[in-house]
mmCIF file of C-alpha atoms in Angstrom:
data_model
loop_
_atom_site.group_PDB
_atom_site.id
_atom_site.type_symbol
_atom_site.label_atom_id
_atom_site.label_comp_id
_atom_site.label_asym_id
_atom_site.label_seq_id
_atom_site.Cartn_x
_atom_site.Cartn_y
_atom_site.Cartn_z
ATOM 1 C CA MET A 1 39.648 -118.296 -6.395
ATOM 2 C CA LEU A 2 37.960 -115.123 -7.978
ATOM 3 C CA SER A 3 37.572 -114.961 -12.052
ATOM 4 C CA GLU A 4 39.315 -111.634 -13.523
ATOM 5 C CA LYS A 5 36.978 -109.028 -14.097
ATOM 6 C CA THR A 6 36.434 -108.576 -18.090
ATOM 7 C CA TYR A 7 34.812 -105.579 -19.611
ATOM 8 C CA THR A 8 32.745 -105.284 -23.147
ATOM 9 C CA ILE A 9 34.435 -103.181 -25.722
ATOM 10 C CA GLY A 10 31.324 -100.658 -25.419
ATOM 11 C CA ASP A 11 32.232 -100.811 -21.854
ATOM 12 C CA VAL A 12 36.252 -99.917 -22.255
ATOM 13 C CA SER A 13 34.992 -97.560 -24.757
ATOM 14 C CA GLN A 14 32.852 -95.360 -21.980
ATOM 15 C CA GLN A 15 35.671 -95.967 -19.753
ATOM 16 C CA THR A 16 38.435 -94.574 -21.885
ATOM 17 C CA GLY A 17 36.892 -92.195 -24.265
ATOM 18 C CA VAL A 18 38.252 -94.205 -27.268
ATOM 19 C CA ALA A 19 35.516 -95.399 -30.217
ATOM 20 C CA SER A 20 35.097 -99.128 -30.527
ATOM 21 C CA VAL A 21 35.841 -98.668 -34.360
ATOM 22 C CA THR A 22 39.476 -97.244 -32.718
ATOM 23 C CA LEU A 23 40.104 -100.164 -30.248
ATOM 24 C CA ARG A 24 39.377 -102.320 -33.127
ATOM 25 C CA ALA A 25 42.266 -100.587 -35.004
ATOM 26 C CA TRP A 26 44.624 -100.836 -32.387
ATOM 27 C CA GLU A 27 44.188 -103.978 -31.821
ATOM 28 C CA ARG A 28 44.069 -105.575 -35.424
ATOM 29 C CA ARG A 29 46.331 -102.857 -37.445
ATOM 30 C CA TYR A 30 48.769 -101.873 -34.757
ATOM 31 C CA GLY A 31 49.128 -104.875 -32.668
ATOM 32 C CA LEU A 32 48.246 -102.545 -29.453
ATOM 33 C CA ILE A 33 46.416 -104.224 -27.291
ATOM 34 C CA LYS A 34 45.065 -107.828 -27.013
ATOM 35 C CA PRO A 35 41.647 -109.050 -25.993
ATOM 36 C CA GLN A 36 40.636 -111.898 -24.981
ATOM 37 C CA ARG A 37 37.307 -114.128 -27.180
ATOM 38 C CA THR A 38 34.526 -115.347 -26.112
ATOM 39 C CA ALA A 39 33.404 -118.715 -27.051
ATOM 40 C CA LYS A 40 31.505 -116.786 -29.877
ATOM 41 C CA GLY A 41 34.309 -114.662 -30.471
ATOM 42 C CA HIS A 42 33.182 -111.530 -28.531
ATOM 43 C CA ARG A 43 36.456 -109.071 -27.570
ATOM 44 C CA VAL A 44 36.436 -109.251 -23.749
ATOM 45 C CA TYR A 45 39.141 -106.711 -22.133
ATOM 46 C CA ASN A 46 40.491 -107.258 -18.569
ATOM 47 C CA GLN A 47 42.059 -104.382 -16.385
ATOM 48 C CA GLY A 48 45.541 -104.851 -17.658
ATOM 49 C CA ASN A 49 44.359 -104.013 -21.596
ATOM 50 C CA ILE A 50 42.694 -100.788 -19.763
ATOM 51 C CA GLN A 51 45.733 -99.444 -18.201
ATOM 52 C CA ASP A 52 47.722 -100.224 -21.865
ATOM 53 C CA ILE A 53 45.194 -98.082 -23.377
ATOM 54 C CA GLN A 54 45.600 -95.447 -20.796
ATOM 55 C CA HIS A 55 49.406 -95.641 -21.858
ATOM 56 C CA ILE A 56 48.465 -95.360 -25.298
ATOM 57 C CA LEU A 57 46.596 -92.339 -24.998
ATOM 58 C CA SER A 58 49.305 -90.821 -23.027
ATOM 59 C CA TRP A 59 51.878 -91.410 -26.128
ATOM 60 C CA LEU A 60 49.663 -90.071 -28.544
ATOM 61 C CA ASN A 61 48.744 -87.136 -26.471
ATOM 62 C CA ARG A 62 52.073 -85.991 -26.611
ATOM 63 C CA GLY A 63 52.300 -86.531 -30.209
ATOM 64 C CA VAL A 64 53.479 -89.537 -31.206
ATOM 65 C CA ALA A 65 52.140 -90.914 -34.358
ATOM 66 C CA ILE A 66 49.819 -94.339 -33.446
ATOM 67 C CA SER A 67 52.552 -96.373 -35.837
ATOM 68 C CA LYS A 68 55.426 -95.759 -33.652
ATOM 69 C CA VAL A 69 53.736 -96.153 -29.767
ATOM 70 C CA ALA A 70 54.289 -100.054 -30.248
ATOM 71 C CA THR A 71 57.953 -99.373 -29.803
ATOM 72 C CA LEU A 72 57.688 -97.354 -27.371
ATOM 73 C CA LEU A 73 55.793 -99.458 -24.913
ATOM 74 C CA ALA A 74 58.089 -102.199 -25.766
ATOM 75 C CA SER A 75 60.816 -100.300 -24.668
ATOM 76 C CA GLY A 76 59.032 -99.260 -21.290
ATOM 77 C CA LYS A 77 60.285 -95.614 -21.870
ATOM 78 C CA SER A 78 58.777 -93.062 -19.232
ATOM 79 C CA TYR A 79 56.600 -90.534 -20.620
ATOM 80 C CA ALA A 80 58.549 -87.982 -18.416
ATOM 81 C CA ALA A 81 61.550 -89.248 -20.680
ATOM 82 C CA ALA A 82 60.251 -89.101 -23.764
ATOM 83 C CA ASP A 83 61.413 -86.147 -26.416
ATOM 84 C CA PRO A 84 58.547 -84.092 -26.885
ATOM 85 C CA VAL A 85 57.484 -85.151 -30.661
ATOM 86 C CA ALA A 86 54.437 -82.539 -31.237
ATOM 87 C CA GLU A 87 55.382 -81.970 -34.762
ATOM 88 C CA GLN A 88 53.586 -85.158 -35.590
ATOM 89 C CA TRP A 89 50.307 -83.199 -35.388
ATOM 90 C CA LEU A 90 51.954 -80.689 -37.647
ATOM 91 C CA VAL A 91 52.852 -83.388 -40.548
ATOM 92 C CA GLU A 92 49.188 -84.212 -40.191
ATOM 93 C CA GLN A 93 48.360 -80.725 -40.379
ATOM 94 C CA ASN A 94 50.161 -79.798 -43.279
ATOM 95 C CA LYS A 95 49.824 -82.847 -45.399
ATOM 96 C CA LEU A 96 45.663 -82.387 -45.170
ATOM 97 C CA LEU A 97 46.390 -78.302 -45.829
ATOM 98 C CA SER A 98 48.221 -79.332 -49.163
ATOM 99 C CA SER A 99 45.387 -81.883 -49.984
ATOM 100 C CA ILE A 100 42.440 -79.196 -49.644
ATOM 101 C CA THR A 101 44.490 -76.503 -51.716
ATOM 102 C CA GLU A 102 45.248 -79.079 -54.445
ATOM 103 C CA LEU A 103 41.514 -79.917 -54.274
ATOM 104 C CA ASN A 104 42.585 -83.447 -53.859
ATOM 105 C CA LYS A 105 39.029 -84.964 -52.471
ATOM 106 C CA HIS A 106 40.216 -87.882 -52.934
ATOM 107 C CA GLY A 107 43.778 -87.346 -50.573
ATOM 108 C CA VAL A 108 41.282 -85.953 -47.824
ATOM 109 C CA ASN A 109 38.827 -88.159 -47.580
ATOM 110 C CA GLN A 110 41.788 -91.218 -46.979
ATOM 111 C CA MET A 111 43.618 -88.882 -44.791
ATOM 112 C CA LEU A 112 40.495 -88.021 -42.359
ATOM 113 C CA ASP A 113 39.623 -92.170 -42.745
ATOM 114 C CA ARG A 114 42.781 -92.900 -41.482
ATOM 115 C CA LEU A 115 42.664 -90.381 -38.621
ATOM 116 C CA ASN A 116 39.645 -90.856 -37.700
ATOM 117 C CA LYS A 117 39.936 -94.674 -36.934
ATOM 118 C CA SER A 118 43.312 -94.538 -35.786
ATOM 119 C CA VAL A 119 43.376 -91.899 -32.978
ATOM 120 C CA PRO A 120 41.343 -90.532 -30.190
ATOM 121 C CA PHE A 121 38.582 -87.813 -31.524
ATOM 122 C CA THR A 122 39.339 -85.273 -28.969
ATOM 123 C CA THR A 123 42.691 -85.560 -29.474
ATOM 124 C CA LEU A 124 42.569 -84.973 -33.019
ATOM 125 C CA CYS A 125 40.083 -81.922 -32.449
ATOM 126 C CA GLU A 126 42.913 -80.456 -30.164
ATOM 127 C CA TYR A 127 45.822 -81.102 -32.063
ATOM 128 C CA VAL A 128 44.915 -81.239 -35.597
ATOM 129 C CA TYR A 129 41.350 -80.166 -36.593
ATOM 130 C CA HIS A 130 41.360 -77.079 -34.644
ATOM 131 C CA PRO A 131 44.676 -75.700 -35.505
ATOM 132 C CA LEU A 132 43.947 -76.496 -39.144
ATOM 133 C CA GLN A 133 41.136 -74.786 -38.970
ATOM 134 C CA VAL A 134 42.380 -71.539 -37.753
ATOM 135 C CA THR A 135 44.856 -71.756 -40.419
ATOM 136 C CA LEU A 136 42.344 -72.498 -43.365
ATOM 137 C CA VAL A 137 40.329 -69.540 -42.158
ATOM 138 C CA GLN A 138 43.803 -66.981 -42.499
ATOM 139 C CA ARG A 139 44.279 -68.442 -45.755
ATOM 140 C CA TRP A 140 40.010 -68.294 -47.109
ATOM 141 C CA GLN A 141 40.079 -64.670 -45.311
ATOM 142 C CA LEU A 142 42.709 -63.287 -48.166
ATOM 143 C CA GLN A 143 40.314 -65.406 -51.152
ATOM 144 C CA PRO A 144 42.897 -66.557 -53.489
ATOM 145 C CA LEU A 145 41.866 -67.576 -56.639
ATOM 146 C CA GLY A 146 39.280 -70.708 -56.201
ATOM 147 C CA TYR A 147 39.388 -70.567 -52.242
ATOM 148 C CA GLN A 148 35.623 -71.732 -52.287
ATOM 149 C CA LEU A 149 36.072 -74.662 -54.271
ATOM 150 C CA GLU A 150 38.411 -75.460 -51.228
ATOM 151 C CA GLN A 151 35.979 -74.604 -48.395
ATOM 152 C CA GLN A 152 33.287 -77.018 -50.258
ATOM 153 C CA LEU A 153 35.602 -79.721 -50.790
ATOM 154 C CA TRP A 154 36.368 -79.619 -46.590
ATOM 155 C CA GLN A 155 32.769 -79.383 -46.015
ATOM 156 C CA GLN A 156 32.060 -82.703 -48.430
ATOM 157 C CA SER A 157 34.863 -84.307 -46.553
ATOM 158 C CA TRP A 158 32.913 -83.731 -43.365
ATOM 159 C CA GLN A 159 29.807 -84.628 -44.539
ATOM 160 C CA ARG A 160 31.100 -87.750 -45.686
ATOM 161 C CA GLN A 161 32.726 -88.522 -42.724
ATOM 162 C CA MET A 162 29.049 -87.437 -40.608
ATOM 163 C CA LEU A 163 27.603 -90.542 -42.988
ATOM 164 C CA ILE A 164 29.928 -93.428 -42.277
ATOM 165 C CA MET A 165 29.849 -92.704 -38.281
ATOM 166 C CA THR A 166 26.357 -92.529 -38.229
ATOM 167 C CA LEU A 167 26.076 -95.992 -40.378
ATOM 168 C CA ARG A 168 28.402 -97.551 -37.975
ATOM 169 C CA THR A 169 27.014 -96.344 -34.784
ATOM 170 C CA GLU A 170 23.405 -97.786 -36.619
ATOM 171 C CA LYS A 171 25.192 -101.113 -36.244
ATOM 172 C CA GLN A 172 26.044 -100.825 -32.621
ATOM 173 C CA LYS A 173 23.779 -100.656 -29.297
ATOM 174 C CA PRO A 174 23.004 -97.026 -28.307
ATOM 175 C CA GLN A 175 24.894 -95.482 -25.599
ATOM 176 C CA GLY A 176 22.079 -92.923 -25.524
ATOM 177 C CA HIS A 177 19.653 -90.807 -27.564
ATOM 178 C CA CYS A 178 19.843 -86.883 -28.457
ATOM 179 C CA TYR A 179 18.858 -84.103 -30.657
ATOM 180 C CA LEU A 180 21.700 -81.800 -32.149
ATOM 181 C CA ALA A 181 20.396 -78.589 -34.195
ATOM 182 C CA SER A 182 22.565 -75.957 -35.844
ATOM 183 C CA LEU A 183 21.585 -72.375 -36.179
ATOM 184 C CA ASP A 184 24.710 -71.180 -38.389
ATOM 185 C CA LEU A 185 22.558 -70.255 -41.656
ATOM 186 C CA ASP A 186 25.569 -69.014 -43.842
ATOM 187 C CA GLY A 187 26.833 -72.391 -43.783
ATOM 188 C CA THR A 188 27.896 -75.668 -41.451
ATOM 189 C CA SER A 189 30.779 -75.114 -38.959
ATOM 190 C CA LEU A 190 33.809 -77.238 -38.526
ATOM 191 C CA GLY A 191 32.726 -76.548 -34.873
ATOM 192 C CA TYR A 192 29.583 -78.684 -35.658
ATOM 193 C CA TYR A 193 30.867 -81.086 -37.327
ATOM 194 C CA LEU A 194 33.252 -82.075 -35.027
ATOM 195 C CA LEU A 195 30.757 -82.077 -31.913
ATOM 196 C CA HIS A 196 28.697 -84.148 -34.171
ATOM 197 C CA SER A 197 31.494 -86.392 -34.832
ATOM 198 C CA LEU A 198 32.267 -86.521 -31.128
ATOM 199 C CA LEU A 199 28.092 -87.592 -30.073
ATOM 200 C CA LEU A 200 28.603 -90.419 -32.585
ATOM 201 C CA GLN A 201 32.008 -91.921 -31.512
ATOM 202 C CA SER A 202 30.573 -91.903 -27.986
ATOM 203 C CA GLY A 203 27.785 -94.075 -29.202
ATOM 204 C CA LEU A 204 25.096 -92.165 -29.124
ATOM 205 C CA ARG A 205 22.175 -91.862 -31.705
ATOM 206 C CA VAL A 206 21.884 -88.462 -33.053
ATOM 207 C CA ASN A 207 19.012 -86.735 -34.935
ATOM 208 C CA ALA A 208 21.000 -83.870 -36.607
ATOM 209 C CA PHE A 209 19.075 -80.716 -38.495
ATOM 210 C CA GLY A 210 21.687 -78.241 -39.815
ATOM 211 C CA LYS A 211 20.487 -74.668 -40.448
ATOM 212 C CA VAL A 212 17.591 -74.188 -38.429
ATOM 213 C CA GLU A 213 15.906 -71.089 -39.172
ATOM 214 C CA ASP A 214 12.762 -71.754 -38.038
ATOM 215 C CA LEU A 215 13.646 -72.021 -34.033
ATOM 216 C CA ALA A 216 10.176 -72.253 -33.066
ATOM 217 C CA GLY A 217 9.551 -75.979 -35.169
ATOM 218 C CA LEU A 218 12.435 -77.525 -32.859
ATOM 219 C CA THR A 219 9.050 -77.692 -29.883
ATOM 220 C CA ARG A 220 7.978 -80.661 -32.500
ATOM 221 C CA LEU A 221 10.974 -83.015 -31.626
ATOM 222 C CA HIS A 222 9.820 -82.545 -27.457
ATOM 223 C CA ASN A 223 6.367 -83.778 -28.641
ATOM 224 C CA ASN A 224 8.082 -86.981 -30.335
ATOM 225 C CA ALA A 225 10.617 -88.290 -28.108
ATOM 226 C CA GLU A 226 11.653 -86.550 -25.005
ATOM 227 C CA TRP A 227 15.652 -86.635 -25.938
ATOM 228 C CA PRO A 228 18.454 -83.923 -24.683
ATOM 229 C CA LEU A 229 18.577 -81.036 -26.990
ATOM 230 C CA ILE A 230 21.992 -79.213 -28.081
ATOM 231 C CA VAL A 231 21.753 -75.969 -30.087
ATOM 232 C CA TYR A 232 24.759 -75.011 -31.508
ATOM 233 C CA ALA A 233 25.943 -71.923 -33.379
ATOM 234 C CA ASP A 234 29.642 -70.215 -34.481
ATOM 235 C CA GLN A 235 28.022 -66.762 -35.406
ATOM 236 C CA ARG A 236 26.038 -64.237 -33.419
ATOM 237 C CA LEU A 237 22.361 -65.037 -33.170
ATOM 238 C CA GLU A 238 19.534 -62.355 -34.151
ATOM 239 C CA GLN A 239 17.425 -61.197 -31.373
ATOM 240 C CA THR A 240 14.579 -62.920 -32.561
ATOM 241 C CA ALA A 241 16.101 -66.455 -32.397
ATOM 242 C CA PHE A 242 15.786 -65.672 -28.259
ATOM 243 C CA LYS A 243 11.992 -65.541 -27.590
ATOM 244 C CA PRO A 244 11.565 -69.384 -29.253
ATOM 245 C CA LEU A 245 15.240 -70.557 -27.539
ATOM 246 C CA ALA A 246 13.256 -69.461 -24.447
ATOM 247 C CA LYS A 247 10.498 -71.399 -25.123
ATOM 248 C CA LEU A 248 13.142 -74.788 -25.892
ATOM 249 C CA GLY A 249 14.175 -73.837 -22.615
ATOM 250 C CA THR A 250 11.105 -73.976 -21.026
ATOM 251 C CA LEU A 251 10.432 -77.475 -22.481
ATOM 252 C CA TRP A 252 13.365 -79.269 -22.186
ATOM 253 C CA LYS A 253 13.930 -77.752 -18.566
ATOM 254 C CA ASP A 254 18.039 -78.828 -17.870
ATOM 255 C CA ASP A 255 18.304 -81.047 -20.635
ATOM 256 C CA ILE A 256 18.826 -78.370 -23.187
ATOM 257 C CA ILE A 257 22.562 -76.964 -23.489
ATOM 258 C CA CYS A 258 23.958 -74.326 -25.864
ATOM 259 C CA LEU A 259 27.271 -74.775 -27.579
ATOM 260 C CA GLY A 260 29.538 -73.104 -29.823
ATOM 261 C CA LEU A 261 30.960 -69.462 -30.097
ATOM 262 C CA ALA A 262 27.133 -67.832 -29.824
ATOM 263 C CA SER A 263 27.137 -69.333 -26.054
ATOM 264 C CA ASP A 264 30.387 -66.787 -25.659
ATOM 265 C CA ILE A 265 28.894 -63.906 -27.506
ATOM 266 C CA HIS A 266 25.411 -64.525 -25.702
ATOM 267 C CA HIS A 267 26.181 -66.000 -22.079
ATOM 268 C CA GLU A 268 24.038 -64.060 -20.415
ATOM 269 C CA GLN A 269 21.485 -63.900 -22.034
ATOM 270 C CA LEU A 270 21.282 -67.761 -22.763
ATOM 271 C CA THR A 271 22.253 -67.652 -18.934
ATOM 272 C CA SER A 272 19.237 -65.778 -18.214
ATOM 273 C CA LEU A 273 16.439 -68.188 -19.955
ATOM 274 C CA GLY A 274 17.856 -71.148 -17.618
ATOM 275 C CA ILE A 275 19.908 -72.750 -20.626
ATOM 276 C CA ALA A 276 23.296 -74.008 -19.955
ATOM 277 C CA CYS A 277 26.086 -72.785 -22.364
ATOM 278 C CA VAL A 278 29.492 -73.774 -22.883
ATOM 279 C CA GLY A 279 31.875 -71.384 -25.452
ATOM 280 C CA GLY A 280 35.018 -72.323 -27.025
ATOM 281 C CA HIS A 281 36.217 -74.978 -29.179
ATOM 282 C CA SER A 282 33.734 -78.456 -29.257
ATOM 283 C CA SER A 283 36.782 -80.490 -27.857
ATOM 284 C CA ASN A 284 37.212 -77.796 -25.075
ATOM 285 C CA ALA A 285 33.479 -77.958 -24.424
ATOM 286 C CA TRP A 286 33.394 -81.521 -24.786
ATOM 287 C CA GLN A 287 35.037 -81.742 -21.694
ATOM 288 C CA SER A 288 33.626 -79.064 -19.283
ATOM 289 C CA ALA A 289 31.546 -79.941 -16.600
ATOM 290 C CA ALA A 290 28.616 -78.988 -17.982
ATOM 291 C CA MET A 291 28.794 -81.040 -21.203
ATOM 292 C CA LYS A 292 29.431 -84.134 -18.691
ATOM 293 C CA THR A 293 26.126 -83.026 -16.770
ATOM 294 C CA TRP A 294 24.600 -83.248 -20.162
ATOM 295 C CA LEU A 295 25.647 -86.272 -21.230
ATOM 296 C CA GLU A 296 24.183 -88.278 -18.348
ATOM 297 C CA LYS A 297 21.275 -87.376 -19.544
ATOM 298 C CA THR A 298 21.088 -89.044 -23.082
ATOM 299 C CA LYS A 299 21.299 -92.213 -21.237
ATOM 300 C CA ARG A 300 17.609 -92.409 -19.705
#
């Protein structure tokens, strides 16, 4: 009789899109999946575990709180029969919003730690972080007293998340390598942090550069290591940026991609330079065909 095929935690993360840290949290904290262990204590997953993960994702994408998924799985209730509970995401948004407006940095950090460990990041982007950012931008446009403190707190909290995720990724076997350069000079956008997080959560080693003014200087990266490059910008680019971008396109050829709102604004110009570009939010761009093609290049 043939032995059952098993998969490492890295294999399962790649197949399902769920970060290794989240898979561990689902096992330890919530008891949602029960992988076997090798003689050396390493987790191994079977096809049944992978099916369970897909079921969990289906519930989460309906807005079910992770703490309630175990009961629903045990009940055998079908997704079609379940009541919509997308208001759970509104609860998470409002909790974060309250902590930000109260300038409660510890509260924001605690919430981001919990969410980013427990829920797949693409789900969080779509249902929590992007909608929350729309609310925050609308609030900050009114310039309430101390709004710049809120902006700094939000940005610092995401800088902390980047450090945590980077250190965690450094401990794991890399799934690939890439460069990430932000051209936003007015301050790093949430979209950049979310994209950086998605790259790290997928197991990539990311060599990231923020607020790049000297675009021509990025050519040095190609001499250092021929890793694929993401150029990110959430604002209109100066016309002087396109000459060095053309040089980058010549060097990286099919290994460069431009993401962020600048891709919507300058789509024709970027395409004429031979640079693939995907606009919209980071989570939408992440699931695009162009991005999936680019991600394959990071594994070389």
